[in-house]
Amino acid sequence: MDKLEGLVAEIAAEMAAQTERGKVASYIPQLGKVDPKQFGIAVTLADGRIVCGGDADTRFSIQSISKVFTLTLALGKIGDALWRRVGREPSGNPFNSIVQLEYERGKPRNPFINAGALALADVILSGHRPREALGDILHFIRHVADDDSIAIDQGVARSEQETGFRNAALANYMRACDMLESPVDFVLGVYFHHCAIAMSCRQLAMAGRYLAFSGRQDGRTVLSPERARRINALMLMCGHYDGSGEFAFRVGIPGKSGVGGGILGVVPGRASVCVWSPGIDEQGNSRLGRLALERLTQGMGWSVFGPQG
Amino acid sequence: MDKLEGLVAEIAAEMAAQTERGKVASYIPQLGKVDPKQFGIAVTLADGRIVCGGDADTRFSIQSISKVFTLTLALGKIGDALWRRVGREPSGNPFNSIVQLEYERGKPRNPFINAGALALADVILSGHRPREALGDILHFIRHVADDDSIAIDQGVARSEQETGFRNAALANYMRACDMLESPVDFVLGVYFHHCAIAMSCRQLAMAGRYLAFSGRQDGRTVLSPERARRINALMLMCGHYDGSGEFAFRVGIPGKSGVGGGILGVVPGRASVCVWSPGIDEQGNSRLGRLALERLTQGMGWSVFGPQG
Amino acid sequence: MDKLEGLVAEIAAEMAAQTERGKVASYIPQLGKVDPKQFGIAVTLADGRIVCGGDADTRFSIQSISKVFTLTLALGKIGDALWRRVGREPSGNPFNSIVQLEYERGKPRNPFINAGALALADVILSGHRPREALGDILHFIRHVADDDSIAIDQGVARSEQETGFRNAALANYMRACDMLESPVDFVLGVYFHHCAIAMSCRQLAMAGRYLAFSGRQDGRTVLSPERARRINALMLMCGHYDGSGEFAFRVGIPGKSGVGGGILGVVPGRASVCVWSPGIDEQGNSRLGRLALERLTQGMGWSVFGPQG
Amino acid sequence: MDKLEGLVAEIAAEMAAQTERGKVASYIPQLGKVDPKQFGIAVTLADGRIVCGGDADTRFSIQSISKVFTLTLALGKIGDALWRRVGREPSGNPFNSIVQLEYERGKPRNPFINAGALALADVILSGHRPREALGDILHFIRHVADDDSIAIDQGVARSEQETGFRNAALANYMRACDMLESPVDFVLGVYFHHCAIAMSCRQLAMAGRYLAFSGRQDGRTVLSPERARRINALMLMCGHYDGSGEFAFRVGIPGKSGVGGGILGVVPGRASVCVWSPGIDEQGNSRLGRLALERLTQGMGWSVFGPQG
């Protein structure tokens, strides 16, 4: 057992013993039913190895982690024209804040706040039907994860659609500012469904390889090294909502969290990591997930901000 | 001539030829007098070498770059208790915004916005006189730069004191919220004077080595590797005000800018860099400075977000 | 011809000669088609007389003036419990601002901003269908105006429904804050339709009598004198969005404007007045309408803030 | 004993029996020492009579009521040019909010929020020394109150100066926006001292006569009827900070409150009233003061929004 294997096993054991786990997100009723005691971790390496621990094969709702993939797709579709639709600065406000949107006249500050992800969905739609846009998204994720079994959890999607008034407010507001092209319902439909994709830690760690390894995966180019670096930069700056500074400070790698309790982390040049534990903190980020990643990056000396010393 | 030397020479030549240089900051009258056509660059490496180009030995007003050093000092003085006085999240608002301060009841969001730096000055004062606090700051900077000739430009300090109403508003507001302990005038005095320190690119690149090399410099420990990583994380997240996302996206390394036109950049484990050109953009960051750093990190593959590909 | 008749004729003539008329509201396409050169005025007095001038019998879209009537109805329905759903303070922000709503967690600051009127529509719905709620509203307005020919302009209603994304954002946001009970679509449907009611100056001046005459009209009690005073107070404080201070300062009586160019004014104990001219200013209030009312209240000594001198 | 005398006696008795009195303002240490059990009322009539009750002759700190007099003076000094320095809209935010000031780039929304009153003080200074400006203010108040014994409470003024960091923040911010001409310290000095003027209910009711009686007092003209009406309009719209809507709704007359617990009320054409009780509510307005005025205007049918019915 090498150092990484030992550390992953140690982290999985530690997290199983934790009692302070945060609260399971309940604003989407379906999410509230998940057992909070679960924890999973998966690490893929440059040499193709994958090291797992805990509930690494249990599927969970990836929620906002999906925004990393829709960002990749939207950039592939319209390139730098995307930045006329959405900004690149951290938001300094909670993730569903409509205030900031008003000050910026409907242009979301970055692709990872909800309003930004609605803009991405609109770009991916570009005149097509929601079904087609979702097909593109699922196809991309299955491709980078190398796993055709990945699918949308329709129960979660429905649950989000029935209770997603805040997102409906954002989408209508953006439409009022002429910042959405497709019908509001189409955009919301695509958004609610891609957030409801279910994946395991193993699948997400596989899917994140192109970000860790200069845009390449299984010997093929998914996107350019420069674009991979830029997505990583956005993940570090904005990937944890109003807890992004905290995550950079403690964990020190690009990461994107979802309220389902998952976090996808990228160690440039070295590893793609996914952790999952359903309890989240006040900023909407997995409590044990962040703790586990902090242990991992410290243990491996993987922080982008300097070696272990 | 090795690759770095060639690249630095190339960048210096390119920047000398640039015509779009931004505007020299004029809100402090003294700063407005600087010749906008200047450009300097200096890179220190782990092996002790230093590579310079352009006006690398011209001294300029370091302005907000000084906050990196006062943060190091304040952390040394009270450790993690500092985070009760100032937050760690990007601000999402222009650098002297008083709005955010009101929402947060006088607690600045991070140490690099002006309000945050006032909190640092207050921590360094801790009951002493401004003269003593400034003595500590100067002593620290001279020590890490290994250069006793570094000094405050008293003309600039006076100019700031006479026109610094916005900072006086911030300090009074924080005092009203019981977030400052020393008299408002003491805090402002320390702040205006440490911003008015004059240094060259070479001196700043030397002074930044402890951040690049795990807290060590000339064989001595300045601070722990963990603390160095954390300061680097804060620089990346918040070092360029409302242009921090843009800087991370384009340049991809921790950096701290000053309205005098300097930027101190940190390439963890590899280099400490300083660039300088007086013209700044709308976010208050050196226009050519950022361009030069973008060329440098791309050319050397120094982005923390992934290798060149 | 008495003083009032002379003054009304004079004002009508003056307004016909005006060249600076503001712009016709265009965000609702149907409204944009109205001829901007029109002007009407009607004044009802305590003795039952009605004095008219200009296009006093042309029907126009009453838009937000309808909120005065839905406020009266909602108060009649649930009394002071209404103030748990909506505040009584001027908003200090443009009329469709979603920012304020977020700070107040979905409770609109007053009944006359759009969010407040959505709350009124929800109260009037109280479990019924939109058709029934609209029936109640129309019935009330016909009753106080003593005119059964008053009706909804279905073309305007449809036009609003197709373009009312900002109001849809507000309604969804309030629903997300649990501040609406009926389905979002019901609330929006009622709101868009009551704003689309078409009335003439004469009809509106008749309909406003209960506010001017202590809640009484044609010898019958519509509401208590205290409630009439309180609605008048709200009209003065909040009836012209972010131009309410200006209207109080210049005109000096309670009034409620609509983007269709109408203003309903109340001179307590003396008169109910309606003016109309389609061109509006930046705050969304009729430009000539305010001017005409200013001339009227100055000429008659009708300001509530003191006699003519 | 006529109706008014009876009502005033009744109100004074009722208020003496009240137990819920609010809290005495404590942010200015000197104010915190006042006995909360006091209550005074004074009413001056058009015929020159004055009807008093309770502690009508006890002097208290008039605080923000002084802004009514500085507004009158500033208007006398520069006329409508004043409105380039300060707006006329209600603020929709707490009375010392710096947020709104930032959005409006240093132009206060109205003359009665603290920032607005600082602008008034600056207009009255207009190049002179604080001592002269304060002389003008005192002279005017003594003149309209017909009482040369009125003076500044130097203890309160000192106490405000030592603790007025929030006002210092406002003044510095306005200076940074070029919205103040005199030195910040001069403006603050004038402001703190005019707020510290001590007067009794009787003196204030006398001083308010020019507002109630079309700008005239003791047979002399203090200002034009139009200007009196406009000041009354501003008092109604903005005189009670974020409780102005509530005051209009319940009391129904123009009024200006001070954190010392006084309220100056104007019944146009009929009476000038002053009530005082030191306990204030969350909006900074006298709790019993408002209650007493509500009783008075209801009992006398004095609401500007309609007769008693």
Short mmCIF file of N, CA and C in Angstrom, two decimals, chain D residues 4-5 41-45 47-52 201-206 209 272:
data_model
loop_
_atom_site.label_atom_id
_atom_site.label_comp_id
_atom_site.label_asym_id
_atom_site.label_seq_id
_atom_site.Cartn_x
_atom_site.Cartn_y
_atom_site.Cartn_z
N LEU D 4 -59.69 71.35 23.24
CA LEU D 4 -58.25 71.12 23.14
C LEU D 4 -57.61 71.02 24.52
N GLU D 5 -57.98 71.96 25.41
CA GLU D 5 -57.40 71.93 26.76
C GLU D 5 -57.73 70.61 27.46
N ILE D 41 -46.06 68.18 26.61
CA ILE D 41 -46.78 68.51 25.39
C ILE D 41 -47.12 70.00 25.40
N ALA D 42 -46.99 70.63 24.22
CA ALA D 42 -47.37 72.04 24.09
C ALA D 42 -47.96 72.26 22.71
N VAL D 43 -49.06 73.01 22.65
CA VAL D 43 -49.75 73.28 21.39
C VAL D 43 -49.95 74.79 21.24
N THR D 44 -49.42 75.37 20.16
CA THR D 44 -49.69 76.79 19.90
C THR D 44 -50.74 76.89 18.81
N LEU D 45 -51.61 77.87 18.94
CA LEU D 45 -52.71 78.01 17.99
C LEU D 45 -52.58 79.30 17.19
N ASP D 47 -54.44 81.77 17.05
CA ASP D 47 -54.81 82.98 17.78
C ASP D 47 -53.76 83.38 18.82
N GLY D 48 -52.63 82.64 18.87
CA GLY D 48 -51.58 83.01 19.79
C GLY D 48 -51.61 82.25 21.11
N ARG D 49 -52.72 81.58 21.36
CA ARG D 49 -52.82 80.81 22.60
C ARG D 49 -51.83 79.66 22.59
N ILE D 50 -51.39 79.22 23.78
CA ILE D 50 -50.56 78.02 23.88
C ILE D 50 -51.12 77.16 25.01
N VAL D 51 -51.35 75.89 24.68
CA VAL D 51 -51.91 74.94 25.64
C VAL D 51 -50.85 73.90 25.97
N CYS D 52 -50.53 73.75 27.28
CA CYS D 52 -49.45 72.85 27.67
C CYS D 52 -49.93 71.75 28.61
N CYS D 201 -40.72 71.77 25.30
CA CYS D 201 -41.86 71.61 24.39
C CYS D 201 -42.44 72.98 24.05
N ARG D 202 -42.61 73.81 25.08
CA ARG D 202 -43.19 75.13 24.86
C ARG D 202 -42.35 75.93 23.85
N GLN D 203 -41.05 75.92 24.06
CA GLN D 203 -40.17 76.67 23.15
C GLN D 203 -40.23 76.13 21.72
N LEU D 204 -40.26 74.82 21.57
CA LEU D 204 -40.30 74.23 20.23
C LEU D 204 -41.65 74.49 19.55
N ALA D 205 -42.73 74.39 20.31
CA ALA D 205 -44.05 74.66 19.73
C ALA D 205 -44.12 76.11 19.25
N MET D 206 -43.52 77.01 20.02
CA MET D 206 -43.45 78.41 19.60
C MET D 206 -42.61 78.53 18.32
N ARG D 209 -44.24 77.74 14.79
CA ARG D 209 -45.41 78.47 14.29
C ARG D 209 -45.29 78.89 12.83
N SER D 272 -49.10 74.45 15.86
CA SER D 272 -47.75 73.90 15.94
C SER D 272 -47.69 73.16 17.28
#
